[in-house]
């Protein structure tokens, strides 16, 4: 290691990753808390997750996906 | 290890898991192949995956989930 | 749908996927059962999973990975 | 919806989740960038990920896990 890459550089890289991972983990907790708050207010979490996914899509893509799913459901009699 | 549990027993357990994992991995390949075949025949894979998820649900649960999602979409003006 | 691809073909493809998914799910249950049996016999499941991953590697790759991990651990004083 | 929970409250909850998800996604990008920088400097990413996992453990737990893995490897002749 000492010949190839300095240990100090590795240490610094690892510590940067750890700080970012800690922040990311904190945000995951925050997201969980908002869903918990929503649930406590009577909202359905699974439906909210579906909404978040749908809002992430472009309107055109979402409408095409909706139409295609409906076509397949109709074809299979899946109501 | 020799005092607690015999190495031979561990070996047998690991080999059983490996055989099952190999079969499971083979099935995952088979599933990928069917989706690839469907895609080659003009079907949309993402929509097919949604269909598989919907068919896994009880009819009542599916219809309730559909209605709830529509309610939330309407509330947010998400068409 | 009727113009593009026949509904019957879609139905058959979906049913093939569902059969394969059911088999795959059954194997996942079987694997869980073997681990539960191992645990009941005093084995550590997390260590067994590590063993399965290590046995999946080529001997050379495994030994190189081991050596590299030891080098990094030494560099960071991680014992 | 209007009778059960106000649409405005749902809108606010969804927007809070979206902001947190965007931040979380940004951090995931940052982490990817640090690993890419490490790789460009000659470090092995897979080994770095193993180091991050090991450093997350308490020293005692890590040493016990190491010892157990070595015991299992010896029992199976996995070098």
XYZ file of C-alpha atoms in Angstrom:
316
model
C 0.000 0.000 0.000
C 2.694 2.498 1.017
C 4.351 1.988 -2.387
C 1.183 2.213 -4.419
C -1.073 4.725 -2.705
C -0.578 6.524 0.576
C -2.596 5.243 3.532
C -3.415 8.806 4.480
C -5.176 9.383 1.160
C -7.186 6.186 1.648
C -8.134 7.318 5.160
C -9.382 10.661 3.843
C -11.419 9.041 1.066
C -13.009 6.581 3.486
C -13.866 9.369 5.914
C -15.491 11.424 3.151
C -17.603 8.416 2.177
C -18.565 7.829 5.803
C -19.698 11.425 6.258
C -21.794 11.270 3.085
C -23.231 7.878 4.090
C -24.183 9.296 7.494
C -25.983 12.240 5.874
C -27.727 9.901 3.412
C -28.794 7.656 6.256
C -30.141 10.686 8.138
C -32.229 11.659 5.105
C -33.584 8.124 4.827
C -34.683 8.463 8.459
C -36.288 11.837 7.701
C -38.209 10.329 4.773
C -39.388 7.486 6.985
C -40.546 10.064 9.541
C -42.606 11.974 6.966
C -44.307 8.761 5.841
C -44.980 7.892 9.498
C -46.473 11.344 10.060
C -48.606 10.923 6.927
C -49.800 7.527 8.130
C -50.673 8.996 11.526
C -52.776 11.576 9.640
C -54.726 8.855 7.832
C -52.823 8.673 4.536
C -51.910 5.392 2.880
C -48.146 5.043 2.593
C -48.133 2.592 -0.322
C -50.330 4.923 -2.356
C -48.125 7.880 -1.467
C -45.064 5.988 -2.719
C -46.901 5.311 -5.985
C -47.697 9.034 -6.250
C -44.033 9.959 -5.726
C -43.029 7.544 -8.510
C -45.703 8.907 -10.884
C -44.784 12.558 -10.246
C -41.165 11.749 -11.058
C -42.185 10.844 -14.624
C -42.710 13.280 -17.509
C -46.416 13.842 -18.115
C -46.252 12.232 -21.580
C -44.422 9.162 -20.321
C -46.864 8.816 -17.422
C -49.909 9.045 -19.665
C -48.447 6.523 -22.118
C -47.634 4.125 -19.282
C -51.170 4.547 -17.896
C -52.728 3.853 -21.305
C -50.531 0.820 -21.953
C -51.296 -0.677 -18.548
C -55.015 -0.178 -19.141
C -54.724 -1.869 -22.559
C -52.990 -4.886 -21.021
C -55.484 -5.046 -18.146
C -58.398 -4.963 -20.584
C -56.791 -7.648 -22.741
C -56.455 -9.907 -19.690
C -59.791 -8.948 -18.116
C -57.927 -7.684 -15.040
C -60.236 -5.247 -13.295
C -15.811 -25.753 15.328
C -14.964 -29.439 15.827
C -16.213 -29.191 19.419
C -19.393 -27.307 18.651
C -20.639 -28.535 15.305
C -19.038 -30.993 12.917
C -17.404 -29.535 9.797
C -19.054 -32.251 7.742
C -22.515 -31.026 8.737
C -21.551 -27.458 7.796
C -20.251 -28.688 4.446
C -23.543 -30.466 3.741
C -25.634 -27.442 4.692
C -23.529 -25.145 2.499
C -23.804 -27.549 -0.433
C -27.590 -27.753 -0.072
C -27.767 -23.951 -0.120
C -25.513 -23.808 -3.170
C -27.681 -26.266 -5.092
C -30.823 -24.318 -4.236
C -29.132 -21.014 -5.127
C -28.059 -22.472 -8.482
C -31.634 -23.567 -9.234
C -32.975 -20.176 -8.143
C -30.441 -18.416 -10.333
C -31.454 -20.647 -13.263
C -35.091 -19.667 -12.769
C -34.147 -15.988 -12.663
C -32.449 -16.535 -16.033
C -35.557 -18.285 -17.364
C -37.755 -15.387 -16.251
C -35.396 -12.916 -17.939
C -35.629 -15.043 -21.106
C -39.433 -14.949 -21.139
C -39.404 -11.161 -20.749
C -36.825 -10.922 -23.566
C -39.029 -13.108 -25.761
C -42.044 -10.939 -24.913
C -40.083 -7.796 -25.754
C -39.015 -9.325 -29.091
C -42.737 -9.906 -29.775
C -43.559 -6.251 -29.188
C -44.688 -6.332 -25.554
C -43.613 -3.725 -23.024
C -41.657 -5.349 -20.186
C -42.325 -2.663 -17.563
C -46.071 -2.964 -18.143
C -45.866 -6.752 -17.979
C -44.116 -6.508 -14.604
C -46.921 -4.233 -13.383
C -49.462 -6.803 -14.598
C -47.677 -9.613 -12.711
C -47.763 -7.514 -9.514
C -51.466 -6.677 -9.972
C -52.468 -10.299 -10.638
C -50.694 -11.345 -7.433
C -53.175 -9.250 -5.425
C -56.638 -10.295 -4.318
C -59.295 -8.686 -6.506
C -60.681 -6.654 -3.589
C -57.282 -5.372 -2.531
C -56.425 -4.490 -6.135
C -59.642 -2.548 -6.655
C -59.207 -0.698 -3.367
C -55.625 0.202 -4.248
C -56.758 1.386 -7.696
C -59.498 3.562 -6.191
C -57.201 5.039 -3.561
C -54.515 5.873 -6.112
C -57.141 7.562 -8.316
C -58.384 9.572 -5.321
C -54.860 10.783 -4.541
C -54.154 11.554 -8.213
C -57.365 13.571 -8.476
C -56.570 15.435 -5.249
C -53.164 16.404 -6.654
C -54.355 16.993 -10.211
C -51.968 14.284 -11.425
C -53.257 13.102 -14.767
C -53.715 -4.550 -28.302
C -55.760 -6.762 -30.636
C -54.123 -5.038 -33.611
C -50.594 -5.185 -32.309
C -50.241 -8.405 -30.368
C -52.835 -11.005 -29.522
C -54.160 -10.994 -25.963
C -53.880 -14.762 -25.863
C -50.129 -14.605 -26.439
C -49.804 -12.030 -23.649
C -51.826 -14.287 -21.351
C -49.523 -17.241 -22.084
C -46.369 -15.197 -21.505
C -47.700 -13.845 -18.202
C -48.653 -17.337 -17.059
C -45.195 -18.696 -17.891
C -43.628 -15.886 -15.845
C -46.003 -16.574 -12.951
C -45.121 -20.276 -12.902
C -41.395 -19.491 -12.927
C -41.841 -16.827 -10.221
C -43.746 -19.327 -8.068
C -40.929 -21.875 -8.420
C -38.324 -19.203 -7.671
C -40.270 -18.104 -4.625
C -40.467 -21.729 -3.460
C -36.688 -22.056 -3.762
C -36.193 -18.836 -1.781
C -38.348 -20.427 0.940
C -36.270 -23.615 0.779
C -33.046 -21.620 1.157
C -34.503 -19.785 4.133
C -35.426 -23.148 5.642
C -31.881 -24.499 5.295
C -30.477 -21.407 6.988
C -33.074 -21.766 9.767
C -32.100 -25.419 10.188
C -28.428 -24.422 10.304
C -29.164 -21.761 12.922
C -31.093 -24.294 15.002
C -27.960 -26.476 14.860
C -25.785 -23.698 16.237
C -24.360 -22.237 13.021
C -24.107 -18.505 12.404
C -26.187 -17.514 9.388
C -24.293 -14.320 8.534
C -21.001 -16.240 8.461
C -22.579 -18.961 6.310
C -23.722 -16.327 3.812
C -20.154 -14.992 3.693
C -18.898 -18.543 3.045
C -21.354 -18.996 0.165
C -20.137 -15.742 -1.399
C -16.471 -16.717 -0.986
C -16.963 -20.205 -2.470
C -18.624 -18.631 -5.507
C -15.334 -16.883 -6.370
C -12.397 -18.377 -8.249
C -9.598 -19.303 -5.828
C -7.230 -16.721 -7.336
C -9.783 -13.929 -7.175
C -10.649 -14.859 -3.585
C -7.024 -14.864 -2.462
C -6.346 -11.536 -4.184
C -9.426 -10.002 -2.574
C -8.333 -11.342 0.835
C -4.845 -9.925 0.432
C -6.103 -6.537 -0.733
C -8.552 -6.279 2.160
C -5.768 -7.134 4.617
C -3.523 -4.473 3.052
C -6.241 -1.825 3.427
C -7.025 -2.921 6.982
C -3.354 -2.713 7.927
C -3.041 0.715 6.312
C -5.984 1.971 8.377
C -5.074 0.086 11.549
C -8.393 -1.732 11.368
C -8.039 -4.910 13.386
C -60.334 12.631 0.003
C -61.777 16.062 0.732
C -63.853 14.528 3.549
C -61.063 12.468 5.058
C -57.869 14.434 4.657
C -57.311 17.724 2.898
C -55.609 17.580 -0.499
C -53.413 20.480 0.507
C -51.947 18.523 3.404
C -51.223 15.584 1.067
C -49.564 17.963 -1.392
C -47.304 19.347 1.362
C -46.337 15.898 2.615
C -45.508 14.710 -0.918
C -43.418 17.816 -1.558
C -41.475 17.317 1.675
C -40.739 13.719 0.639
C -39.660 14.856 -2.821
C -37.244 17.421 -1.424
C -35.719 14.845 0.932
C -35.524 12.260 -1.878
C -33.754 14.801 -4.099
C -31.186 15.511 -1.365
C -30.709 11.788 -0.754
C -30.229 11.190 -4.445
C -27.666 14.000 -4.565
C -25.721 12.372 -1.736
C -25.807 9.009 -3.524
C -24.258 10.799 -6.518
C -21.613 12.375 -4.276
C -20.718 8.971 -2.816
C -20.432 7.532 -6.325
C -18.128 10.423 -7.225
C -15.812 9.769 -4.272
C -15.546 6.093 -5.222
C -14.844 7.116 -8.837
C -12.128 9.498 -7.626
C -10.669 6.718 -5.459
C -10.679 4.317 -8.404
C -8.933 6.934 -10.570
C -6.264 7.112 -7.853
C -5.662 3.359 -7.982
C -7.859 2.170 -5.112
C -10.103 -0.862 -5.377
C -13.744 0.108 -4.891
C -15.003 -3.303 -3.762
C -12.341 -3.434 -1.048
C -13.184 0.110 0.025
C -16.837 -0.858 0.392
C -15.771 -3.795 2.582
C -13.690 -1.405 4.704
C -16.666 0.941 5.169
C -18.806 -2.002 6.319
C -16.108 -3.209 8.735
C -15.525 0.234 10.252
C -19.268 0.537 10.896
C -19.050 -2.432 13.299
C -18.021 -2.286 16.947
C -14.458 -3.572 17.357
C -15.599 -6.566 19.421
C -18.272 -7.571 16.935
C -15.827 -7.200 14.050
C -13.190 -9.354 15.723
C -15.748 -12.019 16.594
C -17.072 -12.043 13.019
C -13.513 -12.316 11.686
C -12.705 -15.218 14.013
C -15.922 -17.057 13.172
C -15.387 -16.659 9.442
C -11.834 -17.974 9.795
C -13.123 -20.967 11.784
C -15.660 -21.799 9.074
C -13.097 -21.319 6.297
C -10.663 -23.636 8.068
C -13.383 -26.236 8.623
C -14.175 -26.202 4.900
C -10.582 -25.869 3.720
C -11.470 -22.582 2.020
C -8.243 -20.659 1.600
